[in-house]
């Protein structure tokens, strides 16, 4: 399971402030903590308050790369901001993200090709987030076709069926679960399937419980990557256990410890 | 139409473990990136090695077949060690401190360690040192043995799930590599490795003994456990990425087909078991008969020629 740590995000006030004031130690601490607790990649998002997102992206990437070696997921709606990051990432980066809109895909897949990056494709377009498995699949197919057109290896494509908050769109959770399985059958080699787990529980109580329950269900359905808070220990324990039950790792009494020693 | 081979590619290699003090005689094992001898899929940077096994006193229950090649030297462990190295050319020597066991002489740790020290003075090849197999006795014996050979970078055994702390601590203090053992059980194999590494011991200094049986006694099961561990290691499981050691001699010469059936059959039993274990991924084969050691070493040389695939 590819685990992308979500905590370096300018939506969080302390991160936004650290970026604005160039407080490297705060960012680096977050990077180190997330990797220590199991992140195999880190998301980098300067959030909506950034006054100079391109420069902030550059600073964030440099600051993070100074202390950890994991690949980065460059998270921005602006292609030029992503490109600033792509220029200096040491490990192969993930672009987070493109929608299924043709003009956006042309820009993002063009960048991916130029910088040998992987891409997260959101199954949404200008008309918004789909509300059924069928429409998610249609958009996923559009993204896969475009990626192939650009010569992107489909293993390097992460399809995101988009989780919606449970209290807003409860029926969508099961649609997402079913989409995961279908996405994996879209092409060969199969694409990665990913989602941002925290979206499921925006603004609701019992977040941790709901997140980890849903994550194990999604893993059983074929999820291969996830964006989450790796500092949530119970969540990571559930992830590790789900993979164990799917026979991805060999059991031993200290299986949680063993996984973390990887 | 040409048939194209299906090739597996893995992303993790087996750890490389060094045994012996730095220099020409140091032995390195491990480093594989594919199943044994599949050179088109990956590499085996270090050839598997054989080690001859001796005891710290004259063996009481070894068949004549096994005693004969060593002649009178077998009565004196130091001479026996010299014969193993100088006459039979072993590059790695395994010394089992069996005489401390209550059933095999019940000698004091000090007596056994003084023999071990004499052997270490006399021969220049790296040493594997194995306790007597009685937990209480070993917890007294092995720290003393380890300290006596401090800095020689030996391979010490055996740590098991119920008794690993003393040996781990002592190997850590004296700079030796360690053997972790499990009862033909991949889950426990992984667990023992974790327990040892949780004490601050470098996992890259562990050699695994998954336990084994001789040909005809369920060897297939041993093979399947080793293969499962190895494949998990190649897929990235760091707690199973250790080289394997197999005490083929000790197992083979226990069974009646080997010890009661004349010279060649026992030797052949040991060779057949060793060769099968090589295909399962063995890195170190500890054998008892010099003829087996030679045959298995020759076989390894042949197999390591990449064109033999």
XYZ file of C-alpha atoms in Angstrom:
571
model
C 0.000 0.000 0.000
C 1.343 3.401 -0.967
C 0.690 5.769 1.922
C 0.826 9.477 1.147
C 1.037 11.656 4.250
C -1.394 14.575 4.074
C -0.250 16.825 6.870
C 1.890 19.319 4.939
C -1.078 21.263 3.706
C -1.620 25.000 3.900
C -5.231 24.385 4.849
C -3.827 23.780 8.322
C -3.134 27.122 9.946
C 0.169 26.113 11.517
C 1.448 24.930 8.145
C 0.248 28.093 6.377
C 1.994 30.169 9.021
C 5.176 28.126 8.819
C 5.241 28.580 5.046
C 4.606 32.325 5.303
C 7.323 32.783 7.946
C 9.723 30.242 6.399
C 9.818 28.190 9.592
C 11.611 25.174 8.175
C 11.759 23.236 11.444
C 7.955 22.996 11.664
C 7.662 21.613 8.122
C 10.617 19.289 8.577
C 9.226 17.968 11.833
C 5.960 17.130 10.076
C 7.855 15.439 7.253
C 9.962 13.335 9.604
C 7.026 12.352 11.810
C 4.925 11.226 8.872
C 7.698 9.142 7.347
C 8.524 7.617 10.729
C 4.893 6.588 11.152
C 4.611 4.926 7.767
C 4.219 7.466 4.961
C 5.883 6.227 1.786
C 5.265 9.574 0.096
C 4.391 13.081 1.268
C 1.774 15.412 -0.128
C 2.878 19.028 -0.524
C 0.159 21.641 -0.664
C 0.639 25.312 0.194
C -3.050 25.926 0.584
C -5.247 28.860 -0.385
C -3.469 31.526 1.652
C -0.176 31.462 -0.198
C 0.695 34.819 -1.738
C 3.386 33.404 -4.024
C 2.535 29.737 -4.520
C 5.337 28.986 -7.000
C 8.020 30.280 -4.665
C 6.341 28.596 -1.687
C 6.295 25.289 -3.560
C 9.996 25.565 -4.264
C 10.755 26.363 -0.641
C 8.575 23.518 0.639
C 10.112 20.924 -1.666
C 13.643 22.002 -0.758
C 12.827 22.123 2.940
C 11.248 18.658 2.940
C 13.914 17.053 0.765
C 16.577 18.281 3.150
C 15.365 15.818 5.790
C 13.530 12.921 4.120
C 14.112 10.870 0.989
C 10.567 9.800 0.106
C 8.925 10.904 -3.169
C 6.602 13.906 -3.054
C 3.074 14.410 -4.269
C 2.885 17.950 -5.630
C -0.596 19.139 -4.822
C -1.872 22.241 -6.558
C -4.559 23.353 -8.944
C -2.011 25.498 -10.770
C 0.167 23.765 -13.336
C 2.966 26.342 -13.104
C 3.181 25.778 -9.330
C 3.421 22.028 -9.864
C 6.120 22.576 -12.454
C 8.202 24.593 -9.963
C 8.172 21.536 -7.744
C 8.856 19.096 -10.571
C 12.007 21.010 -11.495
C 13.667 20.240 -8.181
C 12.224 16.981 -6.855
C 14.970 14.399 -6.346
C 12.713 11.350 -6.380
C 10.080 10.634 -8.993
C 7.133 12.862 -8.078
C 3.380 12.457 -8.295
C 1.309 15.272 -9.739
C -1.778 15.827 -7.626
C -3.847 16.162 -9.777
C -5.736 16.365 -13.050
C -9.460 16.209 -13.608
C -11.004 14.463 -16.605
C -11.297 17.771 -18.467
C -9.383 17.486 -21.745
C -7.599 20.837 -21.507
C -6.438 20.147 -17.936
C -5.299 16.632 -18.886
C -3.308 17.984 -21.827
C -1.385 20.291 -19.509
C -0.862 17.782 -16.694
C -0.002 14.736 -18.799
C 2.323 16.959 -20.826
C 4.112 17.897 -17.600
C 4.170 14.280 -16.444
C 5.761 13.191 -19.678
C 8.329 15.988 -19.580
C 9.366 15.350 -15.980
C 8.750 11.585 -15.848
C 6.186 12.060 -13.086
C 3.233 9.986 -11.983
C -0.267 11.470 -12.045
C -3.355 11.376 -9.867
C -6.497 11.584 -12.003
C -9.671 12.720 -10.293
C -12.833 11.274 -11.773
C -14.563 14.624 -12.029
C -14.924 17.283 -14.660
C -16.374 20.744 -15.068
C -19.838 19.468 -14.266
C -18.605 18.346 -10.841
C -18.191 15.125 -8.910
C -20.214 12.226 -10.293
C -22.814 10.593 -8.102
C -22.720 7.047 -9.417
C -20.258 4.291 -10.103
C -21.160 4.382 -13.795
C -20.292 8.023 -14.275
C -17.075 7.606 -12.260
C -16.105 4.757 -14.548
C -16.815 6.812 -17.647
C -14.536 9.589 -16.433
C -11.884 7.097 -15.341
C -11.892 5.614 -18.821
C -11.474 9.094 -20.308
C -8.438 9.688 -18.094
C -6.891 6.305 -18.895
C -7.333 6.897 -22.636
C -5.667 10.294 -22.411
C -2.805 8.957 -20.324
C -2.139 6.218 -22.873
C -2.281 8.826 -25.647
C 0.537 10.663 -23.836
C 2.546 7.485 -23.449
C 2.090 7.342 -19.687
C 2.466 3.848 -18.245
C -0.925 3.037 -16.708
C 0.814 1.748 -13.553
C 1.929 5.340 -13.010
C -1.623 6.611 -13.096
C -3.553 6.906 -9.822
C -7.307 7.046 -10.332
C -9.228 8.766 -7.563
C -12.970 7.983 -7.381
C -13.363 10.936 -4.977
C -14.733 10.417 -1.517
C -17.425 12.797 -0.341
C -18.286 13.645 3.257
C -20.458 10.986 4.773
C -22.891 13.497 6.278
C -23.411 15.172 2.893
C -23.483 12.236 0.521
C -23.840 9.002 2.426
C -24.820 6.822 -0.563
C -21.565 7.749 -2.314
C -19.352 5.715 -0.014
C -20.565 2.428 -1.441
C -20.347 3.809 -4.981
C -16.693 4.583 -4.331
C -16.049 1.107 -2.925
C -17.469 -0.511 -6.027
C -15.611 1.892 -8.304
C -12.271 0.849 -6.831
C -12.731 -2.693 -7.977
C -13.886 -1.631 -11.451
C -11.046 0.860 -11.912
C -8.510 -1.903 -11.459
C -10.033 -3.722 -14.428
C -9.864 -0.759 -16.806
C -6.495 -1.510 -18.344
C -3.427 -3.692 -18.163
C -1.201 -3.023 -16.296
C -3.893 -1.981 -13.834
C -3.866 1.644 -12.691
C -3.330 2.520 -9.057
C -6.497 3.462 -7.193
C -6.259 6.145 -4.562
C -8.383 8.458 -2.485
C -7.977 11.143 0.122
C -9.457 9.368 3.122
C -10.071 12.421 5.295
C -12.623 13.800 2.815
C -14.997 11.100 4.020
C -15.300 12.585 7.465
C -14.943 16.336 6.948
C -16.859 18.025 9.709
C -18.233 14.935 11.405
C -17.599 13.184 14.700
C -15.927 9.796 15.232
C -13.618 10.582 12.343
C -10.904 8.140 13.233
C -13.254 5.174 13.654
C -15.095 5.834 10.408
C -11.891 6.495 8.488
C -10.229 3.280 9.531
C -13.325 1.156 9.016
C -13.801 2.504 5.526
C -10.108 2.158 4.722
C -10.091 -1.571 5.485
C -13.169 -2.021 3.271
C -11.496 -0.101 0.464
C -8.263 -2.087 0.776
C -10.274 -5.288 0.489
C -11.800 -3.851 -2.692
C -8.417 -3.233 -4.258
C -7.284 0.219 -3.159
C -3.532 0.481 -3.806
C -2.708 3.944 -2.475
C -4.207 6.369 0.008
C -3.726 9.901 1.214
C -4.166 10.036 4.977
C -2.839 11.130 8.341
C -0.136 8.575 9.165
C 0.128 9.938 12.703
C -3.259 8.337 13.425
C -1.824 5.146 14.887
C -5.088 3.216 15.020
C -5.648 4.029 11.373
C -2.202 2.767 10.397
C -2.708 -0.343 12.531
C -5.956 -1.048 10.660
C -4.217 -0.556 7.319
C -1.418 -2.946 8.263
C -3.898 -5.526 9.544
C -6.026 -5.303 6.401
C -2.980 -5.964 4.244
C -2.034 -8.875 6.485
C -5.500 -10.405 6.121
C -5.187 -10.114 2.353
C -1.993 -12.192 2.620
C 0.213 -9.353 1.423
C 2.617 -9.886 4.332
C 3.643 -12.918 6.324
C 2.085 -13.118 9.773
C 4.119 -13.079 12.947
C 3.086 -12.177 16.505
C 4.674 -8.721 16.149
C 3.230 -8.071 12.700
C 2.585 -4.359 13.358
C 6.152 -3.889 14.496
C 7.424 -5.955 11.566
C 5.554 -3.838 9.034
C 6.938 -0.668 10.553
C 10.480 -2.001 10.291
C 10.118 -2.256 6.531
C 8.746 -20.065 -32.664
C 11.194 -19.201 -29.924
C 9.826 -19.614 -26.442
C 10.382 -16.598 -24.275
C 11.228 -17.262 -20.628
C 8.918 -15.693 -18.095
C 11.183 -13.728 -15.784
C 10.359 -12.488 -12.317
C 11.840 -9.232 -11.054
C 12.040 -8.385 -7.389
C 12.833 -5.154 -5.593
C 14.613 -6.358 -2.466
C 17.825 -8.307 -1.966
C 18.840 -10.780 0.744
C 21.179 -9.230 3.312
C 24.893 -9.803 2.940
C 26.421 -11.224 6.120
C 30.165 -11.278 6.721
C 31.742 -13.960 8.901
C 35.328 -13.841 10.124
C 37.833 -11.085 10.730
C 38.548 -8.756 7.795
C 41.038 -10.279 5.377
C 41.351 -12.964 2.774
C 39.628 -15.635 4.804
C 36.461 -13.638 5.514
C 33.327 -15.323 4.192
C 30.416 -13.373 2.749
C 27.011 -14.928 2.185
C 23.679 -13.657 0.898
C 22.956 -10.803 -1.477
C 20.643 -12.813 -3.729
C 18.149 -10.924 -5.863
C 16.416 -13.979 -7.336
C 15.643 -17.576 -6.452
C 18.686 -19.891 -6.474
C 20.728 -20.067 -9.656
C 18.155 -18.208 -11.773
C 20.799 -15.881 -13.143
C 18.530 -14.521 -15.837
C 16.205 -13.153 -13.155
C 18.758 -11.758 -10.748
C 22.090 -12.259 -9.106
C 23.837 -14.381 -6.521
C 26.866 -12.215 -5.744
C 28.206 -14.726 -3.223
C 28.200 -18.451 -3.821
C 26.671 -20.622 -1.094
C 29.358 -22.143 1.142
C 29.859 -25.436 2.898
C 31.243 -25.680 6.412
C 32.573 -28.807 8.044
C 31.251 -29.434 11.503
C 33.331 -30.670 14.415
C 32.588 -31.117 18.113
C 34.487 -29.893 21.159
C 35.258 -33.456 22.270
C 35.489 -36.888 20.730
C 32.010 -37.790 19.470
C 30.363 -40.624 21.369
C 27.769 -41.669 18.857
C 29.124 -40.956 15.393
C 29.191 -43.907 12.975
C 32.525 -45.234 11.764
C 31.804 -43.831 8.336
C 32.021 -40.350 9.774
C 34.986 -40.974 12.062
C 37.166 -42.702 9.512
C 38.235 -39.793 7.292
C 39.648 -37.951 10.300
C 41.489 -40.947 11.790
C 42.861 -40.434 15.282
C 42.526 -36.664 14.965
C 38.840 -36.993 15.852
C 39.883 -37.781 19.431
C 41.382 -34.312 19.826
C 39.171 -31.391 18.721
C 42.162 -29.182 17.913
C 43.723 -31.803 15.633
C 40.285 -32.493 14.214
C 39.873 -28.803 13.404
C 43.283 -28.742 11.717
C 42.400 -31.801 9.639
C 39.128 -30.198 8.549
C 40.916 -27.057 7.419
C 44.310 -28.282 6.246
C 43.539 -31.752 4.910
C 39.981 -31.254 3.701
C 40.174 -27.575 2.872
C 37.050 -26.251 4.568
C 36.842 -22.460 4.309
C 34.423 -22.200 7.203
C 34.472 -24.338 10.341
C 31.526 -25.038 12.594
C 32.251 -26.007 16.192
C 29.436 -27.510 18.214
C 30.122 -27.227 21.950
C 28.210 -30.397 22.617
C 30.247 -31.729 25.538
C 28.582 -29.247 27.882
C 25.187 -30.857 27.376
C 24.047 -32.924 30.381
C 23.572 -35.952 28.115
C 26.916 -35.631 26.322
C 29.526 -35.248 29.019
C 28.149 -32.419 31.136
C 31.498 -30.611 31.091
C 31.904 -27.143 32.491
C 31.624 -24.112 30.247
C 35.239 -23.246 31.060
C 36.538 -26.582 29.818
C 34.638 -26.286 26.569
C 35.682 -22.659 26.023
C 39.342 -23.516 26.516
C 39.021 -26.090 23.720
C 37.300 -23.515 21.546
C 40.058 -20.988 22.189
C 42.707 -23.552 21.249
C 40.859 -24.276 18.009
C 40.592 -20.580 17.216
C 44.339 -20.189 17.784
C 45.148 -23.140 15.574
C 42.989 -22.514 12.489
C 42.616 -19.314 10.523
C 39.230 -19.843 8.879
C 36.079 -18.089 10.175
C 34.156 -19.970 12.841
C 30.560 -20.862 13.461
C 30.043 -21.633 17.148
C 26.974 -23.585 18.256
C 25.890 -24.147 21.838
C 25.098 -27.525 23.323
C 21.320 -27.173 22.938
C 20.419 -27.057 26.623
C 19.081 -23.560 27.366
C 20.408 -23.230 30.899
C 23.819 -24.559 30.003
C 24.013 -22.428 26.862
C 23.151 -19.250 28.731
C 26.257 -19.819 30.809
C 28.430 -21.254 28.041
C 27.768 -18.990 25.073
C 28.582 -15.628 26.721
C 31.925 -17.067 27.814
C 32.580 -18.504 24.359
C 31.558 -15.244 22.718
C 33.844 -13.203 24.932
C 36.752 -15.571 24.305
C 36.412 -14.955 20.573
C 35.633 -11.243 20.842
C 36.457 -9.341 17.674
C 36.756 -12.468 15.528
C 33.348 -11.847 13.998
C 32.103 -15.403 14.362
C 28.603 -16.669 13.694
C 27.046 -17.722 17.000
C 23.984 -19.857 17.622
C 21.397 -20.599 18.394
C 18.766 -18.019 19.366
C 15.181 -19.278 19.615
C 11.902 -17.560 20.469
C 12.011 -18.745 24.095
C 15.711 -18.102 24.587
C 17.319 -15.343 22.568
C 18.148 -12.505 24.959
C 21.387 -13.754 26.473
C 22.911 -14.730 23.161
C 21.737 -11.566 21.416
C 23.189 -9.339 24.121
C 26.480 -11.190 24.141
C 26.841 -11.182 20.329
C 26.056 -7.473 20.355
C 28.752 -6.843 22.958
C 31.421 -8.987 21.302
C 30.711 -8.192 17.669
C 29.498 -11.553 16.409
C 26.766 -12.422 13.923
C 23.879 -14.545 15.211
C 21.749 -17.497 14.116
C 17.999 -17.237 14.685
C 16.075 -20.485 14.726
C 12.430 -21.422 14.249
C 10.702 -24.814 14.161
C 9.941 -25.034 10.411
C 7.501 -22.138 10.798
C 7.771 -18.994 8.727
C 5.710 -16.940 11.206
C 8.028 -17.785 14.060
C 11.088 -17.272 11.853
C 9.971 -13.711 11.303
C 9.077 -13.249 14.965
C 12.498 -14.353 16.232
C 14.188 -11.957 13.828
C 12.042 -9.117 15.138
C 12.700 -10.026 18.754
C 16.440 -10.042 18.131
C 16.421 -6.780 16.200
C 14.218 -5.152 18.862
C 17.192 -5.536 21.206
C 19.151 -3.216 18.948
C 20.831 -6.003 17.007
C 21.381 -5.178 13.329
C 19.041 -7.409 11.266
C 21.792 -7.524 8.663
C 23.897 -9.555 11.095
C 21.337 -12.356 11.448
C 21.466 -15.693 9.638
C 18.267 -17.755 9.717
C 17.968 -21.401 10.575
C 14.435 -22.454 9.699
C 15.250 -25.947 11.025
C 15.343 -28.837 8.646
C 15.022 -32.547 8.172
C 17.008 -34.991 6.074
C 15.936 -36.428 2.768
C 12.984 -38.742 3.331
C 11.830 -37.050 6.530
C 9.690 -34.199 5.273
C 12.323 -32.158 3.508
C 9.681 -30.888 1.076
C 8.033 -28.991 3.886
C 11.331 -27.350 4.790
C 11.718 -26.381 1.154
C 8.283 -24.754 1.034
C 8.923 -22.733 4.208
C 12.255 -21.492 2.907
C 10.784 -20.621 -0.452
C 7.934 -18.703 1.163
C 10.337 -16.740 3.354
C 12.603 -16.012 0.420
C 9.792 -14.796 -1.826
C 8.495 -12.548 0.968
C 12.011 -11.157 1.342
C 12.238 -10.404 -2.364
C 8.894 -8.613 -2.119
C 10.341 -6.359 0.567
C 9.976 -8.140 3.910
C 13.083 -6.984 5.777
C 12.402 -9.338 8.674
C 12.821 -12.341 6.392
C 15.694 -11.006 4.283
C 18.352 -13.049 6.066
C 20.591 -15.697 4.517
C 19.824 -19.319 5.453
C 22.081 -21.702 7.328
C 21.268 -25.417 7.349
C 22.755 -28.044 9.607
C 22.541 -30.805 7.052
C 25.164 -33.009 8.715
C 23.534 -33.054 12.125
C 20.175 -33.999 10.604
C 21.407 -36.471 8.026
C 23.620 -38.539 10.289
C 20.722 -38.973 12.715
C 18.660 -41.024 10.294
C 19.130 -44.748 9.953
C 19.417 -44.690 6.154
C 22.571 -42.627 6.521
C 24.253 -44.032 9.572
C 23.535 -47.739 9.262
C 23.948 -48.415 5.574
C 27.643 -48.346 4.824
C 29.901 -45.616 3.564
C 28.475 -44.280 0.348
C 24.836 -44.195 1.244
C 25.406 -41.920 4.230
C 27.570 -39.592 2.225
C 25.127 -39.629 -0.655
C 22.282 -38.906 1.747
C 24.138 -35.860 2.992
C 24.924 -34.708 -0.557
C 21.353 -35.206 -1.791
C 19.944 -33.316 1.177
C 22.449 -30.483 0.699
C 21.806 -30.134 -3.003
C 18.060 -30.000 -2.401
C 18.553 -27.337 0.238
C 20.660 -25.313 -2.185
C 17.671 -25.226 -4.496
C 15.574 -23.982 -1.571
C 17.934 -21.064 -1.036
C 20.588 -22.323 1.402
C 23.529 -19.977 1.901
C 25.558 -21.987 4.407
C 25.471 -25.796 4.513
C 27.034 -27.331 7.591
C 28.012 -30.921 6.780
C 29.976 -33.590 8.608
C 31.631 -35.856 6.041
C 34.567 -34.385 4.083
C 33.466 -36.222 0.933
C 30.047 -34.571 1.147
C 31.658 -31.190 1.668
C 33.785 -31.666 -1.423
C 30.949 -32.963 -3.607
C 28.611 -30.169 -2.537
C 31.308 -27.526 -3.028
C 31.971 -28.860 -6.532
C 28.266 -28.853 -7.264
C 28.013 -25.211 -6.148
C 30.924 -24.289 -8.430
C 29.147 -25.903 -11.364
C 25.849 -24.250 -10.586
C 27.450 -20.845 -10.227
C 28.548 -20.944 -13.857
C 25.828 -18.854 -15.361
C 25.691 -20.824 -18.583
C 24.542 -23.841 -16.585
C 21.055 -22.341 -16.538
